[in-house]
mmCIF file of C-alpha atoms in Angstrom:
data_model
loop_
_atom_site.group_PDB
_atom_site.id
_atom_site.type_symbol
_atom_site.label_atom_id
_atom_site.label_comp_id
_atom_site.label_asym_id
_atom_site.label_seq_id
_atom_site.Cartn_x
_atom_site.Cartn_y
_atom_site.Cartn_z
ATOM 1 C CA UNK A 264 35.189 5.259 -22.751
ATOM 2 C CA UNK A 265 35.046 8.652 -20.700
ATOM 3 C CA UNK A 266 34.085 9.224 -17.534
ATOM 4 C CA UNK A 267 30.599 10.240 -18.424
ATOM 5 C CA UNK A 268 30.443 7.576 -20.847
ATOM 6 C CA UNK A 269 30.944 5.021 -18.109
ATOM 7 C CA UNK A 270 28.642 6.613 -15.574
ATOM 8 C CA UNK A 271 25.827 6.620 -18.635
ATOM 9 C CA UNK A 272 25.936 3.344 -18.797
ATOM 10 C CA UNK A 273 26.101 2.291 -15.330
ATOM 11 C CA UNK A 274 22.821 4.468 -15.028
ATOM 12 C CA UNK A 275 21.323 2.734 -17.820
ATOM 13 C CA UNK A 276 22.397 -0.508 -16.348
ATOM 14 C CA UNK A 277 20.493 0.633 -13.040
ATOM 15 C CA UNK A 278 17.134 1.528 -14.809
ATOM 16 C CA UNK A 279 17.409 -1.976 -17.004
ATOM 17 C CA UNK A 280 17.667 -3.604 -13.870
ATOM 18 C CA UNK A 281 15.403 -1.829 -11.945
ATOM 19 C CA UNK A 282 12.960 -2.126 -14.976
ATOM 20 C CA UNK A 283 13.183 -5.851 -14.637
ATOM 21 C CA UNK A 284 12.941 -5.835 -11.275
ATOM 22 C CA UNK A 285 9.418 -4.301 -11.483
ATOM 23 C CA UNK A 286 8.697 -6.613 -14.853
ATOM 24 C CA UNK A 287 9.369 -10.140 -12.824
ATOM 25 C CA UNK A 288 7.467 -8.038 -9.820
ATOM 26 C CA UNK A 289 4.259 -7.416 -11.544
ATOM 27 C CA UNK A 290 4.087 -10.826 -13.427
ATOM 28 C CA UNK A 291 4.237 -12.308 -10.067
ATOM 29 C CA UNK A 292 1.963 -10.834 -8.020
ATOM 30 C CA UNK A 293 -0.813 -11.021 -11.302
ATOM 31 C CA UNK A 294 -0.265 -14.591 -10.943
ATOM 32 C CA UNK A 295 1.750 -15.378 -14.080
ATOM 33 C CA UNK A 296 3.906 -17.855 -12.372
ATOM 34 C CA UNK A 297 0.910 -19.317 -9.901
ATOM 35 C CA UNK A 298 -0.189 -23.036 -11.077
ATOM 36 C CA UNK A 299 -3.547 -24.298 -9.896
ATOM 37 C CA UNK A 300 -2.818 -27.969 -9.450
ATOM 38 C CA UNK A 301 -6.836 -29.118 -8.437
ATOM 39 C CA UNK A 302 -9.486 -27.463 -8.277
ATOM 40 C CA UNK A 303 -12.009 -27.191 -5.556
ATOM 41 C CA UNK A 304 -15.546 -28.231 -6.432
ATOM 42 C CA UNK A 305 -18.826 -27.576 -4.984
ATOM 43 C CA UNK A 306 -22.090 -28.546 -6.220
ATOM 44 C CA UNK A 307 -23.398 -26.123 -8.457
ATOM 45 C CA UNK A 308 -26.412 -24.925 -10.844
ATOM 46 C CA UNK A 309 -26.256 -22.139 -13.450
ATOM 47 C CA UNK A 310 -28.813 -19.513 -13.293
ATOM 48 C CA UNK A 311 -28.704 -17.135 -16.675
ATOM 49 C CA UNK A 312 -28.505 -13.903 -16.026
ATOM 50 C CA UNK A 313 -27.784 -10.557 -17.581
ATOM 51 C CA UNK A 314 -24.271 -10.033 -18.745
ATOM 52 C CA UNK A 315 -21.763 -8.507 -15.656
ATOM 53 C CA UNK A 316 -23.855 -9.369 -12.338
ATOM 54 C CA UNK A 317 -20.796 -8.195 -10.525
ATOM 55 C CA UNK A 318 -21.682 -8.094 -7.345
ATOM 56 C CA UNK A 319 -24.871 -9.622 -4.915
ATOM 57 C CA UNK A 320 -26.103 -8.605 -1.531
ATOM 58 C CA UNK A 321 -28.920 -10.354 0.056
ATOM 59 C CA UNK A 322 -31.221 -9.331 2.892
ATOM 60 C CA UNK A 323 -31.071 -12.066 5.610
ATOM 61 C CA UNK A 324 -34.161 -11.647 6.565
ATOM 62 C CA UNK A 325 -36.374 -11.344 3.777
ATOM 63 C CA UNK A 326 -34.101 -13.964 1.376
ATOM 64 C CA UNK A 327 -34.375 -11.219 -0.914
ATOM 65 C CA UNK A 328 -30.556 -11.543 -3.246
ATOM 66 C CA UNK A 329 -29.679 -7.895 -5.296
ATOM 67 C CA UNK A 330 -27.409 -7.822 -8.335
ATOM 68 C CA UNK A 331 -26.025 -5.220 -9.966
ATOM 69 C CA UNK A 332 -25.267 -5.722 -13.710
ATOM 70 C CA UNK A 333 -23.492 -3.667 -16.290
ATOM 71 C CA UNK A 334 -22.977 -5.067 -19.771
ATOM 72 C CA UNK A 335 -19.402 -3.768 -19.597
ATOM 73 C CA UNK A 336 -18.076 -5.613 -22.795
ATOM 74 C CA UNK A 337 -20.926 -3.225 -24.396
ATOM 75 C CA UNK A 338 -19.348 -0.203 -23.322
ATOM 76 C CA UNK A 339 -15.951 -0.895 -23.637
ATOM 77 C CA UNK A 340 -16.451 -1.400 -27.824
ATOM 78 C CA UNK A 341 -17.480 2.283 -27.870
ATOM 79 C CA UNK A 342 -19.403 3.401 -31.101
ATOM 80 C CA UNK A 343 -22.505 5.688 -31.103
ATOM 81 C CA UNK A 344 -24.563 4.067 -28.416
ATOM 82 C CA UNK A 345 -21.611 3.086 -25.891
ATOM 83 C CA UNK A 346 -23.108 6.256 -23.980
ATOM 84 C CA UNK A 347 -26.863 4.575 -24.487
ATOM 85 C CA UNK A 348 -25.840 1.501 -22.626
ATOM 86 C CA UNK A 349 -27.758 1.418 -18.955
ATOM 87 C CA UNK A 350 -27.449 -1.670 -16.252
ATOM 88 C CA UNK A 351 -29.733 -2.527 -13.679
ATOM 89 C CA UNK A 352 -30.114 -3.716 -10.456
ATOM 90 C CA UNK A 353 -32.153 -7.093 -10.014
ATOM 91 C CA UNK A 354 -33.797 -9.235 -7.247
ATOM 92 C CA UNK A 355 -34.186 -13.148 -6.950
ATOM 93 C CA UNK A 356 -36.462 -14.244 -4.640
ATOM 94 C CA UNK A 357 -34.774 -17.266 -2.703
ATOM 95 C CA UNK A 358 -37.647 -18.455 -0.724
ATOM 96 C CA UNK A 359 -39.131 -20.205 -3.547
ATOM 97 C CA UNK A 360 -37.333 -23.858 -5.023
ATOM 98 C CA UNK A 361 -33.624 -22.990 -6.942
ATOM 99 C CA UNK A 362 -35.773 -24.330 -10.214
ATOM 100 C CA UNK A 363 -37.757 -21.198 -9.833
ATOM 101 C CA UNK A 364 -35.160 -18.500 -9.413
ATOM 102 C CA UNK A 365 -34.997 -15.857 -11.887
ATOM 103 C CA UNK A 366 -33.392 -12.454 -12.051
ATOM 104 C CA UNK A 367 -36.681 -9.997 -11.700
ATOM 105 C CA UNK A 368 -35.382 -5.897 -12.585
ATOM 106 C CA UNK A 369 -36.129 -3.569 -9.899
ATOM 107 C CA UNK A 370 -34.295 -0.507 -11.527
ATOM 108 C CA UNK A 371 -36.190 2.618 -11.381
ATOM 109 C CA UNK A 372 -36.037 5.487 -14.248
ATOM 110 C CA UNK A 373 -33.530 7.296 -12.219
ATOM 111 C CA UNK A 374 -30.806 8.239 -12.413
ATOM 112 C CA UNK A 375 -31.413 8.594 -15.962
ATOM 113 C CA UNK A 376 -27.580 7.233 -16.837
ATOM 114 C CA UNK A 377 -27.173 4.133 -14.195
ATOM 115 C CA UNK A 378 -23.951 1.443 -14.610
ATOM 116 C CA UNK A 379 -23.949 0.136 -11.396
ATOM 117 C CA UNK A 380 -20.992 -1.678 -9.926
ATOM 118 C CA UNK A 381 -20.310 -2.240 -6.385
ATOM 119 C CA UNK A 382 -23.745 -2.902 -3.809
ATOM 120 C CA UNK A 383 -24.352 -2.164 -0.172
ATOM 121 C CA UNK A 384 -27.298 -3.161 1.889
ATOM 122 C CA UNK A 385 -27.989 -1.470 5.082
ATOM 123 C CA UNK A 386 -31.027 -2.599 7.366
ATOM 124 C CA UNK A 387 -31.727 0.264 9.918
ATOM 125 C CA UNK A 388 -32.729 0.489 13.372
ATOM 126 C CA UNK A 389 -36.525 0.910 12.493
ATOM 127 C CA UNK A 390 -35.906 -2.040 9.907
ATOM 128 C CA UNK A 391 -36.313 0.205 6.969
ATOM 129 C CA UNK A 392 -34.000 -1.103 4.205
ATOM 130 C CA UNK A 393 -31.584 1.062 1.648
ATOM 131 C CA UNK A 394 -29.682 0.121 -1.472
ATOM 132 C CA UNK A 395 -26.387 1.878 -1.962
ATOM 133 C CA UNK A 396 -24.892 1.858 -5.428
ATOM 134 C CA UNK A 397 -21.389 3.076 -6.686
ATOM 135 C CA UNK A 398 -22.992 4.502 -10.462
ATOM 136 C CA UNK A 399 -20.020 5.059 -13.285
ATOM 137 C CA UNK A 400 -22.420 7.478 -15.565
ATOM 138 C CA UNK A 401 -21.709 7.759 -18.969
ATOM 139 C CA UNK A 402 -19.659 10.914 -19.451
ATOM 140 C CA UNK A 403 -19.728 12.244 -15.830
ATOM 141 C CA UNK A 404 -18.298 11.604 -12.837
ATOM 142 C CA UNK A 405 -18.461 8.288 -10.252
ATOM 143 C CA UNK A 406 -21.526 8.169 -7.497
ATOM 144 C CA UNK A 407 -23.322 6.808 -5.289
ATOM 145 C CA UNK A 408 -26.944 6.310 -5.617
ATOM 146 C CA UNK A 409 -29.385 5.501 -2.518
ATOM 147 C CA UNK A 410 -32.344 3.532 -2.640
ATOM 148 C CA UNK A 411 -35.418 2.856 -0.384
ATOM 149 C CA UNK A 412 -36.502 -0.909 -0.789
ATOM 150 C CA UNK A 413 -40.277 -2.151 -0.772
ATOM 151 C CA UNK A 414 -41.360 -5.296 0.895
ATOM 152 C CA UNK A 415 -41.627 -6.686 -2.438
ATOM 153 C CA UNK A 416 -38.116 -5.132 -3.172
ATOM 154 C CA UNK A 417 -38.919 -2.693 -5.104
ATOM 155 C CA UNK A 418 -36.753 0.232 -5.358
ATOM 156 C CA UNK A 419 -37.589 3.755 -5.157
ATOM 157 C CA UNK A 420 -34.170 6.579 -6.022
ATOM 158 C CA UNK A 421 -34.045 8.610 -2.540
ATOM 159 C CA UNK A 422 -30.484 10.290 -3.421
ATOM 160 C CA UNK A 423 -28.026 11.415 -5.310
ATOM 161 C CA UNK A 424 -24.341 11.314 -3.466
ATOM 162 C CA UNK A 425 -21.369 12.831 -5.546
ATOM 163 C CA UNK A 426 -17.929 14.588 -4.252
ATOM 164 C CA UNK A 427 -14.440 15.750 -5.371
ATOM 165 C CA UNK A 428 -13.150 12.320 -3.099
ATOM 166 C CA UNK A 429 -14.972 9.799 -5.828
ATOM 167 C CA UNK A 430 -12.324 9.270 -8.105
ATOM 168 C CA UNK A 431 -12.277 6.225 -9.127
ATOM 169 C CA UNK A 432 -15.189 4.043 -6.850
ATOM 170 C CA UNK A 433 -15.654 0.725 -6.748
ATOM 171 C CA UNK A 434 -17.575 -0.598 -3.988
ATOM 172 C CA UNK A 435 -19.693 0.427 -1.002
ATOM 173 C CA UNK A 436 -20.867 0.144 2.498
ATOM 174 C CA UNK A 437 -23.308 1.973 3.993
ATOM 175 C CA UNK A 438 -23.438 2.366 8.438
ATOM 176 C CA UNK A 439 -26.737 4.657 8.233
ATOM 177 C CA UNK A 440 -28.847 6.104 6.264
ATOM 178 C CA UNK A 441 -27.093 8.555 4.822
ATOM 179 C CA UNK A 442 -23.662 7.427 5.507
ATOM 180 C CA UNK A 443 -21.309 4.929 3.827
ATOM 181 C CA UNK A 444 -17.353 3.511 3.342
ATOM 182 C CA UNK A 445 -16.580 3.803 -0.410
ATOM 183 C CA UNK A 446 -13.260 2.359 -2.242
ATOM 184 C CA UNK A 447 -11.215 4.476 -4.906
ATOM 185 C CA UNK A 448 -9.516 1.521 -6.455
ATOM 186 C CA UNK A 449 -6.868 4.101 -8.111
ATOM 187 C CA UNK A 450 -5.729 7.724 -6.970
ATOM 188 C CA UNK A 451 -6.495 10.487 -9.227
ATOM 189 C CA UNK A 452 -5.269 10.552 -12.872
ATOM 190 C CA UNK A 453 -7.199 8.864 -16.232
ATOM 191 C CA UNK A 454 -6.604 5.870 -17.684
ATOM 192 C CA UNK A 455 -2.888 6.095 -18.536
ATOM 193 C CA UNK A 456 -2.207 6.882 -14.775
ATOM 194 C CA UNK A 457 -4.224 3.761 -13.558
ATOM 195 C CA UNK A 458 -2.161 1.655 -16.203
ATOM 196 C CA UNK A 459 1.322 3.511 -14.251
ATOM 197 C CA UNK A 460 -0.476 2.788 -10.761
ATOM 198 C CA UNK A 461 -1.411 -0.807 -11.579
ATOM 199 C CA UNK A 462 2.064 -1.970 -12.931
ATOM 200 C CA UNK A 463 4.176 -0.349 -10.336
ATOM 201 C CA UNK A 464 1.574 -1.467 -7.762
ATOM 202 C CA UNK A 465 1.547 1.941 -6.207
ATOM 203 C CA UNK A 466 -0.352 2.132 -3.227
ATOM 204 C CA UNK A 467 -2.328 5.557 -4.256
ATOM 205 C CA UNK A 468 -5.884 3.816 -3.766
ATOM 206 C CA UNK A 469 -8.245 4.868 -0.357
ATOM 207 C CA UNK A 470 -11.384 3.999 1.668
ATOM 208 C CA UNK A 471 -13.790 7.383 1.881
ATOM 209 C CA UNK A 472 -16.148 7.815 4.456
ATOM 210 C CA UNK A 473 -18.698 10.264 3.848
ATOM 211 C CA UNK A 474 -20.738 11.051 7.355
ATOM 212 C CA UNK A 475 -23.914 12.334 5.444
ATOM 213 C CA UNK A 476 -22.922 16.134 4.709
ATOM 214 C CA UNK A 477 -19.385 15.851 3.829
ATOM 215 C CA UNK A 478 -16.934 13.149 2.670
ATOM 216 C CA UNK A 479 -13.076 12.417 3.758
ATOM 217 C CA UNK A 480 -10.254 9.952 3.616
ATOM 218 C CA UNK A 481 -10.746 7.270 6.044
ATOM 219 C CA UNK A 482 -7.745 4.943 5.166
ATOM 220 C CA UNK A 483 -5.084 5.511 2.219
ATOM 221 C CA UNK A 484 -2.221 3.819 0.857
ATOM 222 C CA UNK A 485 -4.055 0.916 -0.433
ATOM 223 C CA UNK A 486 -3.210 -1.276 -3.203
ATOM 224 C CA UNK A 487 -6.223 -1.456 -5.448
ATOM 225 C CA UNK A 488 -8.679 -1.138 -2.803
ATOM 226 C CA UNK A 489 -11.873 -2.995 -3.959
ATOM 227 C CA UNK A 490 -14.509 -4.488 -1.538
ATOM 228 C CA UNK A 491 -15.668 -3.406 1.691
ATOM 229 C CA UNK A 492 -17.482 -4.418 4.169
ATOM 230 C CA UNK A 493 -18.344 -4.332 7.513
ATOM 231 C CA UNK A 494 -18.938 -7.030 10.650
ATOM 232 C CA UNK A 495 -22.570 -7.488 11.860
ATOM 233 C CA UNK A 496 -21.278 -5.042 15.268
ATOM 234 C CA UNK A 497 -20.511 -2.073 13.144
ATOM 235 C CA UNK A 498 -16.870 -1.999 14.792
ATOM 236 C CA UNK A 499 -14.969 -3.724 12.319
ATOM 237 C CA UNK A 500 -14.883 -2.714 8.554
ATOM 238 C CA UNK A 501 -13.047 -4.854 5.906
ATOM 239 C CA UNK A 502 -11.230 -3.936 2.685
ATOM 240 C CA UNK A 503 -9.764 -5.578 0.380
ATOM 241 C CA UNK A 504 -6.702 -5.400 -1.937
ATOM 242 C CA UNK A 505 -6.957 -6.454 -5.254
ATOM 243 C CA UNK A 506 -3.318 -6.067 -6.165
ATOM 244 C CA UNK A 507 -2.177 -6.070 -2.728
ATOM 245 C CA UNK A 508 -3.648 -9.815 -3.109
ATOM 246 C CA UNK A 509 -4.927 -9.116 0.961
ATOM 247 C CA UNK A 510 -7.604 -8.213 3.176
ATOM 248 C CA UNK A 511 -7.110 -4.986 5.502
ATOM 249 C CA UNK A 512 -8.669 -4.934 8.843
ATOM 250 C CA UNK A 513 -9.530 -1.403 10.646
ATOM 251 C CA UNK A 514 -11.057 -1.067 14.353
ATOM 252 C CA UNK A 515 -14.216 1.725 13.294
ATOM 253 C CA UNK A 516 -15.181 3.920 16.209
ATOM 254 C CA UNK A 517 -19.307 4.319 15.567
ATOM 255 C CA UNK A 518 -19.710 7.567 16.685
ATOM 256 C CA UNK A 519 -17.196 9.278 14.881
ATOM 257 C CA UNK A 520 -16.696 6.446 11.738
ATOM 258 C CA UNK A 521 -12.750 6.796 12.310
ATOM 259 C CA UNK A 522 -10.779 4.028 11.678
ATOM 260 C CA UNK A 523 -7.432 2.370 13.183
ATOM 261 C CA UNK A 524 -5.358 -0.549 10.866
ATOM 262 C CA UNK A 525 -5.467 -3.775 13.328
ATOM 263 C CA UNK A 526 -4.796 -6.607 11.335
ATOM 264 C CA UNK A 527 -3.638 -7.107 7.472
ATOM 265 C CA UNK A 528 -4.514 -10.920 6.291
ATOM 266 C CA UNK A 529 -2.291 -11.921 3.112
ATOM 267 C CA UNK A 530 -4.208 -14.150 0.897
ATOM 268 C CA UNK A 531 -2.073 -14.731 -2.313
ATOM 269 C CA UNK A 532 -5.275 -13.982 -4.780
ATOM 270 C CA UNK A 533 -6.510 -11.157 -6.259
ATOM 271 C CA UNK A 534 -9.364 -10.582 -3.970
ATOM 272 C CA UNK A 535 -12.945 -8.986 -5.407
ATOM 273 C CA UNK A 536 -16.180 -8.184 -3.374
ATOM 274 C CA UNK A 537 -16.798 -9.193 0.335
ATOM 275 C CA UNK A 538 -20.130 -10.661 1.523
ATOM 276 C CA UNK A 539 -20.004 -11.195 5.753
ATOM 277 C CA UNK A 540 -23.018 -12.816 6.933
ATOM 278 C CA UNK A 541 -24.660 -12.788 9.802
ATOM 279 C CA UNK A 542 -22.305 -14.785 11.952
ATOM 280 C CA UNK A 543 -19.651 -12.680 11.052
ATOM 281 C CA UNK A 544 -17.902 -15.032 8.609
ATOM 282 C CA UNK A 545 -16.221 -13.839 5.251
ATOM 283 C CA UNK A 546 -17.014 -14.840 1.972
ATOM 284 C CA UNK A 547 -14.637 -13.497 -0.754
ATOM 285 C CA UNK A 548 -14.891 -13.649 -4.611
ATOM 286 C CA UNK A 549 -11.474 -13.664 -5.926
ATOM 287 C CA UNK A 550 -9.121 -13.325 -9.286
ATOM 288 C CA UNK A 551 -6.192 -16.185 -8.671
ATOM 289 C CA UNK A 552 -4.713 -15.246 -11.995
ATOM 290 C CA UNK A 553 -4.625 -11.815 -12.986
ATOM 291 C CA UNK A 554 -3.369 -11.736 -15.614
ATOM 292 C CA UNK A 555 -5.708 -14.464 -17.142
ATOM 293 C CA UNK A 556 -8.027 -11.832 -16.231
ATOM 294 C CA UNK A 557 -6.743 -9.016 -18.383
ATOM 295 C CA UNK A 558 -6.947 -11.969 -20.632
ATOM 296 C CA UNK A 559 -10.630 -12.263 -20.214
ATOM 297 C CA UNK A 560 -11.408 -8.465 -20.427
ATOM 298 C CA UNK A 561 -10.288 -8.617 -23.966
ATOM 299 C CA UNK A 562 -11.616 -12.056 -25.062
ATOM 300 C CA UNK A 563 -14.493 -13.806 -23.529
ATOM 301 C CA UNK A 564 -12.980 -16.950 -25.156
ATOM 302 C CA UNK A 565 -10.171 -16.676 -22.829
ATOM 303 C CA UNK A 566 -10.975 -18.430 -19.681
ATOM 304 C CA UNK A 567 -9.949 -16.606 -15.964
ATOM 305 C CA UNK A 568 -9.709 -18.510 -12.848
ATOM 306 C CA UNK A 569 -12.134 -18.212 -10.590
ATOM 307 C CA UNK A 570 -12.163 -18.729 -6.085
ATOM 308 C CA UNK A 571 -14.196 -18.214 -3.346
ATOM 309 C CA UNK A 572 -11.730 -17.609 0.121
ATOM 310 C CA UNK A 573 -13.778 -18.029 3.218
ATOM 311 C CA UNK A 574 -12.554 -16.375 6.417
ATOM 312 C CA UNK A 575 -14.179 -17.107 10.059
ATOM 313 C CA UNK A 576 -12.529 -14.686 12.111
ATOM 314 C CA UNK A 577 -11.719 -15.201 15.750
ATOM 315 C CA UNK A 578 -12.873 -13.348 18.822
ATOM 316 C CA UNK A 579 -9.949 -10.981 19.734
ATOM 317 C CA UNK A 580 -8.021 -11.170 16.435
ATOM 318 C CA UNK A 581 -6.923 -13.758 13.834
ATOM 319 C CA UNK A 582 -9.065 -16.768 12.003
ATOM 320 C CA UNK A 583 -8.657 -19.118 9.557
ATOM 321 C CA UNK A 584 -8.667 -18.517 5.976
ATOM 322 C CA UNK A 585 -9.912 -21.779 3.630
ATOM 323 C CA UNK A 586 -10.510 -22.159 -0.076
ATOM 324 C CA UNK A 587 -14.228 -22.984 -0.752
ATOM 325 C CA UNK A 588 -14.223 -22.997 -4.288
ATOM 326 C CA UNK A 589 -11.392 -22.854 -6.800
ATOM 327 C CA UNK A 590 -12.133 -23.571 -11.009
ATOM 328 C CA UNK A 591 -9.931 -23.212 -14.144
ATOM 329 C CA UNK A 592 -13.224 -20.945 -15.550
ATOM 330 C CA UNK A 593 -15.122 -23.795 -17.209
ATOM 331 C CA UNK A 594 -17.812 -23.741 -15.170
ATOM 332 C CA UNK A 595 -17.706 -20.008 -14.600
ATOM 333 C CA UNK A 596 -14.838 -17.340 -15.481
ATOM 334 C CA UNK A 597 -13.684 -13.889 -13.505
ATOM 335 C CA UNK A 598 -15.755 -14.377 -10.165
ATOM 336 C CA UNK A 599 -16.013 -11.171 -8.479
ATOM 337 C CA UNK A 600 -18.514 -11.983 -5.629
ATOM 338 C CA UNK A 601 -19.783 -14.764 -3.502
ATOM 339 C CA UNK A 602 -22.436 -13.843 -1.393
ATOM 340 C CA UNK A 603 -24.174 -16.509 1.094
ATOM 341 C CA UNK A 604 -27.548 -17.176 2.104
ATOM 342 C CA UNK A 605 -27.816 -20.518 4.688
ATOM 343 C CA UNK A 606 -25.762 -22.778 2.636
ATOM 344 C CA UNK A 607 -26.633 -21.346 -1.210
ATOM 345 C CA UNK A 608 -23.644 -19.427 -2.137
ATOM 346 C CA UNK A 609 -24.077 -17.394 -5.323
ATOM 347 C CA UNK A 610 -21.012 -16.751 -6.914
ATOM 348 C CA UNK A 611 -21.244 -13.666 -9.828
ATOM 349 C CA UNK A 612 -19.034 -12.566 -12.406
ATOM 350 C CA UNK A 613 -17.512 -9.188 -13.945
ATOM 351 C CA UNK A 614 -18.396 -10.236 -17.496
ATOM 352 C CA UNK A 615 -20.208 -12.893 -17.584
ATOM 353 C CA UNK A 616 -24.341 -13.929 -18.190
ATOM 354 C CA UNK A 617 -24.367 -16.170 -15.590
ATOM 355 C CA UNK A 618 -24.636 -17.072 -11.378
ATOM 356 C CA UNK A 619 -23.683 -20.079 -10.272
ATOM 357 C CA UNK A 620 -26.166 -21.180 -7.821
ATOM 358 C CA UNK A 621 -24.130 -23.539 -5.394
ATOM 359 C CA UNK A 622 -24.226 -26.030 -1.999
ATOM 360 C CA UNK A 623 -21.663 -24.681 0.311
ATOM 361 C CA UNK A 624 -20.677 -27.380 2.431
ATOM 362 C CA UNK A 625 -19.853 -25.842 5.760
ATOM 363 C CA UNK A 626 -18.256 -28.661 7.649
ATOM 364 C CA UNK A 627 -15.169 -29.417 4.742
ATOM 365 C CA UNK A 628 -11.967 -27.575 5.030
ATOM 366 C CA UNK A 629 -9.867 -26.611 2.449
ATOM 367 C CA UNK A 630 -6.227 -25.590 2.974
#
């Protein structure tokens, strides 16, 4: 063999190996080699639901729980009326007995094509209350829509939000009225590029923060960023990485929204939508298998995992991170959100028609 012979194959040799590398890489971090020995219970009811009620807020005041809901399976089979397909945003009423809970719409007419995906819930000064929504319109690009809520909560379209920045959103946070934290869970590119940037785990996703007028990066080189939130002072704001299986911690200066990295928390899950409530704890939907996921996406047969992480963070850094609730996906599969009201925890799923309604013991600890 020649010279150039041997140096082709030694090149070859590199990418095979560096091709595996990435293979066993990816397999691992999606969770292909995790085994879920028990799971963790909690006492729980099913509520039915619309298919996809991916993610909850609730008002802590008014017990008032939103969900967004997308019939995503729907859209994803294409055909003439893919385009036709329009989710909604719904309210349950928590103040009256679990028995009684049901899913009431609240969507108004506008805008006309409305998928909704991530929520945020802002309560201002004057205690006036706004929606924000991250919309995925049929045909156009992602935005964010802002509602005014009613007493009843009732919501009324006050504004349209789009920019060059909203590539790829998934989730929101709003620190005013007009003002907001949004994740791109990808960097630019379609759908082939978000297949490259998901099995290479390519940190090209960001946190935007538009001020009102004008929108910029706020924090980049994130791993499938996908929920954020932020702590009940406005000084902290949490993200977290789906692929980067963690939660990323920035110090936000109010004035000026800027943010500083102070604290990266690896969790060893695919983590999903944050709720924080009112104490400042954490409550985390989460994805322990990934790739049972993926799974899942394609076949609702095919059961996914599904966790609730809590965090209770410590004054001047740190906290402990517990499992709350952990299932094969019997009881409910691909939990994206867990959002807490006293001790109800409703836990929501991507595809699923279905909350579970559950007791969330808060003196047990789970390591």
């Amino acid at each position: 063999m020649g010279r150039y012979g041997r140096w082709g194959s030694a090149a070859l040799a590199v990418v095979l190996l560096g091709a595996s590398f990435l293979y066993i890489r990816f397999l691992t971090v999606a969770g292909r080699f995790t085994t879920i020995n028990q799971p963790v219970p909690a006492a729980c009811e099913t509520l039915a639901a619309v298919p996809g009620p991916e993610d909850i807020v609730i008002d802590p005041q008014r017990g008032f729980a939103y969900v967004a809901a997308t019939d995503r399976r729907l859209i994803m089979k294409g055909g003439a009326g893919a385009d036709a397909v329009r989710g909604g945003i719904y309210v349950i009423n928590t103040n009256q007995p679990v028995a009684g809970w049901e899913l009431r719409p609240v969507t108004p007419n506008e805008p006309e094509s409305f998928r909704p995906h991530g929520l945020g819930f802002l309560i201002d000064e004057a205690g006036g209350r706004s929606l924000f929504v991250v919309n995925h319109p049929a045909g156009g690009a992602d935005t964010v829509e802002i509602f005014d809520v009613a007493t009843d909560g009732e919501l009324t379209h006050r504004r349209t939000v789009s920019d060059p920045l909203f590539v790829s959103l998934n989730d929101v946070q709003p620190v005013g009225r007009d003002a907001f934290y949004a994740t791109n869970d990808h960097g630019p590119g379609g759908e082939f590029w978000r297949m490259v940037q998901d099995f290479l785990m390519l940190d090209r996703a960001n946190l935007v923060y538009f001020d009102g007028e004008t929108a910029r990066i706020a924090a980049d080189g994130l791993s499938f960023a996908n929920g954020v939130n932020i702590s009940p002072d406005g000084e902290t704001v949490y993200v977290a990485e789906t692929i980067g299986m963690g939660l990323r911690i920035y110090a936000r200066d109010p004035a000026t929204g800027m943010l500083t990295l102070s604290d990266y928390v690896a969790l060893g899950t695919g983590v999903d939508n944050i709720d924080v409530l009112p104490d400042g704890t954490l409550l985390i939907g989460a994805h322990p298998k990934l790739l049972d996921f993926l799974d899942h996406v394609d076949d609702p047969a095919a059961l996914s995992p599904s966790q609730v992480v809590l965090i209770t963070p410590d004054e001047g850094g740190g906290g402990a991170a517990r499992t709350i609730y952990l299932n094969f996906g019997e009881e409910i599969s691909g939990s994206s959100v867990a959002a807490g009201y006293g001790e109800i925890m409703m836990i929501g799923a991507v595809f699923e028609p279905k909350i579970l309604i559950c007791q969330r013991d808060l003196d047990v600890i789970v390591p």
